[in-house]
Amino acid sequence: SQQGEEDPQALSIQEGENATMNCSYKTSINNLQWYRQNSGRGLVHLILIRSNEREKHSGRLRVTLDTSKKSSSLLITASRAADTASYFCATGSGAYNTDKLIFGTGTRLQVFP
Amino acid sequence: NAGVTQTPKFQVLKTGQSMTLQCAQDMNHEYMSWYRQDPGMGLRLIHYSVGAGITDQGEVPNGYNVSRSTTEDFPLRLLSAAPSQTSVYFCASSLDGNEKLFFGSGTQLSVL
């Protein structure tokens, strides 16, 4: 079964607005990562947050992690049409950060110009 | 650097046929893995390897076989293709299992 579940499944916004996606997971983790997938392409890594971190920033991206609630959120500020893609959270619980990295079902983001 | 290279990009098989999906990386990454992506299911881990000669099962290993004889290559073998294996397959690698994953562009497989 999937470890992570993203919410919402789909999100449509206008350029310039902020987009927030949430991820809930079931078991203890070492780290949580977010990836982006453009239609028909491979996934691209966005950001990694470790279990002892609560918030991390990268450019227009802000990720939070609440291990007590087993949840994470990805905020994209001032969205652009080029941000249109599917976004996946992935949790690592093995001896390393990426072994047995388990992905959620994804959020499809549509940003209208 | 080419990164992670998957071949073929598209493949159609008949039920019962066998084939090998190729994956190669030129980044000297120790960790490599295979995922399948189905609509509405996200990505599911099939097999992974933390170094040459070492492989382990992921979430959905049945019907698939892997080996890791070199650091660069991690082929995925379908032993007897079934329609349920129709999917998009992604290979991914990372430096040592502690870093982000780099993905290939995928193989779209249809089993009739």
mmCIF file of C-alpha atoms in Angstrom:
data_model
loop_
_atom_site.group_PDB
_atom_site.id
_atom_site.type_symbol
_atom_site.label_atom_id
_atom_site.label_comp_id
_atom_site.label_asym_id
_atom_site.label_seq_id
_atom_site.Cartn_x
_atom_site.Cartn_y
_atom_site.Cartn_z
ATOM 1 C CA SER A 1 0.000 0.000 0.000
ATOM 2 C CA GLN A 2 1.100 3.596 -0.532
ATOM 3 C CA GLN A 3 2.945 5.209 2.342
ATOM 4 C CA GLY A 4 2.100 8.785 1.393
ATOM 5 C CA GLU A 5 -1.219 10.269 0.422
ATOM 6 C CA GLU A 6 -1.304 13.714 -1.147
ATOM 7 C CA ASP A 7 -4.163 16.113 -0.777
ATOM 8 C CA PRO A 8 -5.748 17.500 -2.847
ATOM 9 C CA GLN A 9 -5.560 15.111 -5.789
ATOM 10 C CA ALA A 10 -5.911 18.057 -8.172
ATOM 11 C CA LEU A 11 -5.505 21.812 -7.773
ATOM 12 C CA SER A 12 -6.186 24.639 -10.233
ATOM 13 C CA ILE A 13 -5.010 28.201 -9.576
ATOM 14 C CA GLN A 14 -4.161 31.425 -11.399
ATOM 15 C CA GLU A 15 -0.619 32.633 -12.001
ATOM 16 C CA GLY A 16 0.651 34.605 -9.035
ATOM 17 C CA GLU A 17 -1.385 32.686 -6.474
ATOM 18 C CA ASN A 18 0.141 30.351 -3.910
ATOM 19 C CA ALA A 19 -0.323 26.594 -4.152
ATOM 20 C CA THR A 20 -0.356 24.344 -1.091
ATOM 21 C CA MET A 21 -0.176 20.574 -1.245
ATOM 22 C CA ASN A 22 -0.309 18.230 1.725
ATOM 23 C CA CYS A 23 1.146 14.795 2.305
ATOM 24 C CA SER A 24 0.221 12.355 5.053
ATOM 25 C CA TYR A 25 2.130 9.174 5.784
ATOM 26 C CA LYS A 26 1.680 6.154 7.991
ATOM 27 C CA THR A 27 4.933 5.016 9.587
ATOM 28 C CA SER A 28 8.044 6.572 11.123
ATOM 29 C CA ILE A 29 10.415 8.121 8.602
ATOM 30 C CA ASN A 30 14.025 9.260 8.290
ATOM 31 C CA ASN A 31 13.236 11.917 5.720
ATOM 32 C CA LEU A 32 10.563 13.178 3.382
ATOM 33 C CA GLN A 33 11.183 14.386 -0.155
ATOM 34 C CA TRP A 34 9.120 16.222 -2.757
ATOM 35 C CA TYR A 35 9.407 15.582 -6.487
ATOM 36 C CA ARG A 36 7.853 17.174 -9.559
ATOM 37 C CA GLN A 37 6.808 15.355 -12.734
ATOM 38 C CA ASN A 38 5.977 17.135 -15.936
ATOM 39 C CA SER A 39 3.591 15.247 -18.194
ATOM 40 C CA GLY A 40 5.215 12.182 -19.721
ATOM 41 C CA ARG A 41 8.615 12.865 -18.150
ATOM 42 C CA GLY A 42 10.725 11.498 -15.328
ATOM 43 C CA LEU A 43 10.555 12.916 -11.822
ATOM 44 C CA VAL A 44 12.741 15.781 -10.679
ATOM 45 C CA HIS A 45 13.814 16.218 -7.069
ATOM 46 C CA LEU A 46 12.671 19.456 -5.407
ATOM 47 C CA ILE A 47 13.558 19.332 -1.730
ATOM 48 C CA LEU A 48 14.458 16.939 1.103
ATOM 49 C CA ILE A 49 13.538 17.496 4.744
ATOM 50 C CA ARG A 50 14.886 15.274 7.491
ATOM 51 C CA SER A 51 12.827 13.965 10.389
ATOM 52 C CA ASN A 52 14.540 16.321 12.853
ATOM 53 C CA GLU A 53 13.736 19.401 10.746
ATOM 54 C CA ARG A 54 10.467 21.310 10.836
ATOM 55 C CA GLU A 55 10.749 23.676 7.888
ATOM 56 C CA LYS A 56 12.894 24.120 4.814
ATOM 57 C CA HIS A 57 13.002 26.661 2.008
ATOM 58 C CA SER A 58 14.302 26.513 -1.547
ATOM 59 C CA GLY A 59 13.562 29.493 -3.783
ATOM 60 C CA ARG A 60 9.754 29.752 -4.069
ATOM 61 C CA LEU A 61 9.280 26.433 -2.278
ATOM 62 C CA ARG A 62 8.567 26.023 1.413
ATOM 63 C CA VAL A 63 8.217 22.595 2.997
ATOM 64 C CA THR A 64 7.051 21.866 6.514
ATOM 65 C CA LEU A 65 7.149 18.578 8.384
ATOM 66 C CA ASP A 66 5.097 17.626 11.450
ATOM 67 C CA THR A 67 6.224 14.190 12.598
ATOM 68 C CA SER A 68 3.664 14.123 15.422
ATOM 69 C CA LYS A 69 0.871 14.372 12.843
ATOM 70 C CA LYS A 70 2.789 12.375 10.225
ATOM 71 C CA SER A 71 2.212 15.088 7.665
ATOM 72 C CA SER A 72 4.065 17.500 5.416
ATOM 73 C CA SER A 73 3.072 20.404 3.237
ATOM 74 C CA LEU A 74 4.604 21.925 0.128
ATOM 75 C CA LEU A 75 3.931 25.601 -0.555
ATOM 76 C CA ILE A 76 4.749 27.108 -3.940
ATOM 77 C CA THR A 77 4.580 30.899 -3.760
ATOM 78 C CA ALA A 78 3.814 33.246 -6.672
ATOM 79 C CA SER A 79 3.051 30.324 -8.979
ATOM 80 C CA ARG A 80 3.828 30.397 -12.692
ATOM 81 C CA ALA A 81 2.340 28.515 -15.650
ATOM 82 C CA ALA A 82 5.608 26.563 -15.789
ATOM 83 C CA ASP A 83 4.794 25.111 -12.337
ATOM 84 C CA THR A 84 2.003 23.068 -13.949
ATOM 85 C CA ALA A 85 2.957 19.466 -13.141
ATOM 86 C CA SER A 86 2.253 16.605 -10.762
ATOM 87 C CA TYR A 87 3.883 16.785 -7.343
ATOM 88 C CA PHE A 88 4.751 13.740 -5.273
ATOM 89 C CA CYS A 89 5.907 13.289 -1.722
ATOM 90 C CA ALA A 90 8.187 10.370 -0.928
ATOM 91 C CA THR A 91 9.203 9.001 2.441
ATOM 92 C CA GLY A 92 12.408 7.229 3.344
ATOM 93 C CA SER A 93 12.470 4.883 6.309
ATOM 94 C CA GLY A 94 15.347 2.553 5.510
ATOM 95 C CA ALA A 95 18.917 2.642 6.691
ATOM 96 C CA TYR A 96 19.619 5.292 4.076
ATOM 97 C CA ASN A 97 17.533 8.248 2.949
ATOM 98 C CA THR A 98 16.634 6.825 -0.421
ATOM 99 C CA ASP A 99 16.558 3.103 -0.017
ATOM 100 C CA LYS A 100 12.959 1.923 -0.030
ATOM 101 C CA LEU A 101 11.839 5.448 -0.905
ATOM 102 C CA ILE A 102 8.045 5.152 -1.097
ATOM 103 C CA PHE A 103 5.996 7.605 -3.143
ATOM 104 C CA GLY A 104 2.511 8.946 -2.637
ATOM 105 C CA THR A 105 -0.187 9.197 -5.276
ATOM 106 C CA GLY A 106 0.532 12.800 -6.223
ATOM 107 C CA THR A 107 -1.207 16.155 -6.632
ATOM 108 C CA ARG A 108 -1.864 17.467 -10.161
ATOM 109 C CA LEU A 109 -1.316 21.219 -10.202
ATOM 110 C CA GLN A 110 -2.655 23.356 -13.058
ATOM 111 C CA VAL A 111 -1.571 27.002 -13.127
ATOM 112 C CA PHE A 112 -3.531 29.166 -15.555
ATOM 113 C CA PRO A 113 -1.860 32.230 -17.142
ATOM 114 C CA ASN B 1 27.039 13.305 -18.432
ATOM 115 C CA ALA B 2 23.987 11.511 -19.815
ATOM 116 C CA GLY B 3 22.589 10.873 -16.308
ATOM 117 C CA VAL B 4 20.198 7.905 -16.122
ATOM 118 C CA THR B 5 19.472 6.284 -19.472
ATOM 119 C CA GLN B 6 16.593 3.871 -20.017
ATOM 120 C CA THR B 7 15.953 1.768 -23.096
ATOM 121 C CA PRO B 8 13.667 1.160 -24.844
ATOM 122 C CA LYS B 9 11.295 4.136 -24.523
ATOM 123 C CA PHE B 10 8.324 2.112 -25.759
ATOM 124 C CA GLN B 11 7.671 -1.623 -25.905
ATOM 125 C CA VAL B 12 4.704 -3.830 -26.752
ATOM 126 C CA LEU B 13 4.737 -7.445 -25.608
ATOM 127 C CA LYS B 14 2.408 -10.386 -25.887
ATOM 128 C CA THR B 15 1.331 -12.220 -22.745
ATOM 129 C CA GLY B 16 3.967 -14.749 -21.744
ATOM 130 C CA GLN B 17 6.879 -13.085 -23.506
ATOM 131 C CA SER B 18 9.971 -12.106 -21.575
ATOM 132 C CA MET B 19 12.094 -9.013 -21.950
ATOM 133 C CA THR B 20 14.684 -6.877 -20.230
ATOM 134 C CA LEU B 21 14.390 -3.156 -19.569
ATOM 135 C CA GLN B 22 17.802 -1.565 -19.564
ATOM 136 C CA CYS B 23 19.012 1.128 -17.160
ATOM 137 C CA ALA B 24 22.442 2.687 -17.087
ATOM 138 C CA GLN B 25 23.888 5.636 -15.175
ATOM 139 C CA ASP B 26 27.199 7.403 -15.654
ATOM 140 C CA MET B 27 27.323 9.274 -12.336
ATOM 141 C CA ASN B 28 29.072 6.503 -10.346
ATOM 142 C CA HIS B 29 25.985 6.147 -8.149
ATOM 143 C CA GLU B 30 25.910 3.234 -5.737
ATOM 144 C CA TYR B 31 22.139 3.172 -5.286
ATOM 145 C CA MET B 32 19.758 2.252 -8.119
ATOM 146 C CA SER B 33 16.073 1.373 -8.153
ATOM 147 C CA TRP B 34 13.120 0.521 -10.373
ATOM 148 C CA TYR B 35 9.600 1.932 -10.028
ATOM 149 C CA ARG B 36 6.409 1.397 -11.936
ATOM 150 C CA GLN B 37 3.829 4.152 -12.353
ATOM 151 C CA ASP B 38 0.162 3.399 -12.924
ATOM 152 C CA PRO B 39 -2.657 5.968 -13.215
ATOM 153 C CA GLY B 40 -3.902 7.006 -9.798
ATOM 154 C CA MET B 41 -1.342 4.815 -8.021
ATOM 155 C CA GLY B 42 1.714 7.037 -7.956
ATOM 156 C CA LEU B 43 5.058 5.230 -8.139
ATOM 157 C CA ARG B 44 5.595 1.839 -6.595
ATOM 158 C CA LEU B 45 9.039 0.430 -5.819
ATOM 159 C CA ILE B 46 9.817 -2.870 -7.560
ATOM 160 C CA HIS B 47 13.460 -3.635 -6.692
ATOM 161 C CA TYR B 48 16.467 -1.681 -5.546
ATOM 162 C CA SER B 49 20.217 -2.079 -5.148
ATOM 163 C CA VAL B 50 22.633 -0.384 -2.749
ATOM 164 C CA GLY B 51 25.707 -1.488 -4.695
ATOM 165 C CA ALA B 52 27.095 -3.969 -7.191
ATOM 166 C CA GLY B 53 26.142 -7.506 -6.239
ATOM 167 C CA ILE B 54 23.438 -6.392 -3.781
ATOM 168 C CA THR B 55 19.715 -6.271 -4.593
ATOM 169 C CA ASP B 56 16.529 -6.272 -2.539
ATOM 170 C CA GLN B 57 12.787 -6.314 -3.054
ATOM 171 C CA GLY B 58 10.512 -3.302 -2.932
ATOM 172 C CA GLU B 59 6.720 -3.076 -2.668
ATOM 173 C CA VAL B 60 5.765 -4.987 -5.815
ATOM 174 C CA PRO B 61 8.590 -7.410 -6.796
ATOM 175 C CA ASN B 62 6.541 -10.350 -8.096
ATOM 176 C CA GLY B 63 7.048 -11.104 -11.785
ATOM 177 C CA TYR B 64 10.290 -9.120 -11.971
ATOM 178 C CA ASN B 65 13.933 -10.035 -11.608
ATOM 179 C CA VAL B 66 17.018 -7.829 -11.229
ATOM 180 C CA SER B 67 20.764 -8.173 -10.981
ATOM 181 C CA ARG B 68 23.574 -5.682 -10.398
ATOM 182 C CA SER B 69 26.831 -6.966 -11.849
ATOM 183 C CA THR B 70 28.315 -3.487 -12.365
ATOM 184 C CA THR B 71 27.870 -0.105 -10.696
ATOM 185 C CA GLU B 72 26.596 1.406 -13.948
ATOM 186 C CA ASP B 73 23.870 -1.051 -14.986
ATOM 187 C CA PHE B 74 20.679 -2.270 -13.331
ATOM 188 C CA PRO B 75 18.486 -4.225 -15.777
ATOM 189 C CA LEU B 76 14.907 -5.214 -14.955
ATOM 190 C CA ARG B 77 13.702 -8.523 -16.355
ATOM 191 C CA LEU B 78 10.085 -9.472 -16.906
ATOM 192 C CA LEU B 79 10.035 -13.245 -16.720
ATOM 193 C CA SER B 80 6.606 -13.923 -18.309
ATOM 194 C CA ALA B 81 4.769 -10.731 -19.171
ATOM 195 C CA ALA B 82 1.168 -10.295 -18.016
ATOM 196 C CA PRO B 83 -1.365 -7.561 -18.878
ATOM 197 C CA SER B 84 -1.143 -6.387 -15.240
ATOM 198 C CA GLN B 85 2.453 -5.355 -15.966
ATOM 199 C CA THR B 86 1.288 -2.739 -18.466
ATOM 200 C CA SER B 87 2.736 0.418 -16.940
ATOM 201 C CA VAL B 88 5.380 3.106 -17.207
ATOM 202 C CA TYR B 89 8.678 1.995 -15.684
ATOM 203 C CA PHE B 90 11.221 4.385 -14.210
ATOM 204 C CA CYS B 91 14.783 3.713 -13.191
ATOM 205 C CA ALA B 92 16.404 5.993 -10.623
ATOM 206 C CA SER B 93 19.794 6.341 -8.960
ATOM 207 C CA SER B 94 21.456 8.250 -6.159
ATOM 208 C CA LEU B 95 25.021 8.709 -4.968
ATOM 209 C CA ASP B 96 24.971 6.541 -1.885
ATOM 210 C CA GLY B 97 21.388 6.088 -0.737
ATOM 211 C CA ASN B 98 21.490 9.307 1.265
ATOM 212 C CA GLU B 99 20.966 11.762 -1.550
ATOM 213 C CA LYS B 100 18.173 12.706 -3.907
ATOM 214 C CA LEU B 101 17.098 10.377 -6.682
ATOM 215 C CA PHE B 102 17.858 11.054 -10.333
ATOM 216 C CA PHE B 103 15.262 9.554 -12.662
ATOM 217 C CA GLY B 104 15.436 8.244 -16.190
ATOM 218 C CA SER B 105 12.848 9.304 -18.767
ATOM 219 C CA GLY B 106 10.850 6.094 -18.472
ATOM 220 C CA THR B 107 9.811 3.064 -20.518
ATOM 221 C CA GLN B 108 6.169 2.743 -21.539
ATOM 222 C CA LEU B 109 5.311 -0.963 -21.636
ATOM 223 C CA SER B 110 2.105 -2.482 -22.986
ATOM 224 C CA VAL B 111 1.345 -6.175 -22.547
ATOM 225 C CA LEU B 112 -1.420 -7.487 -24.782
#
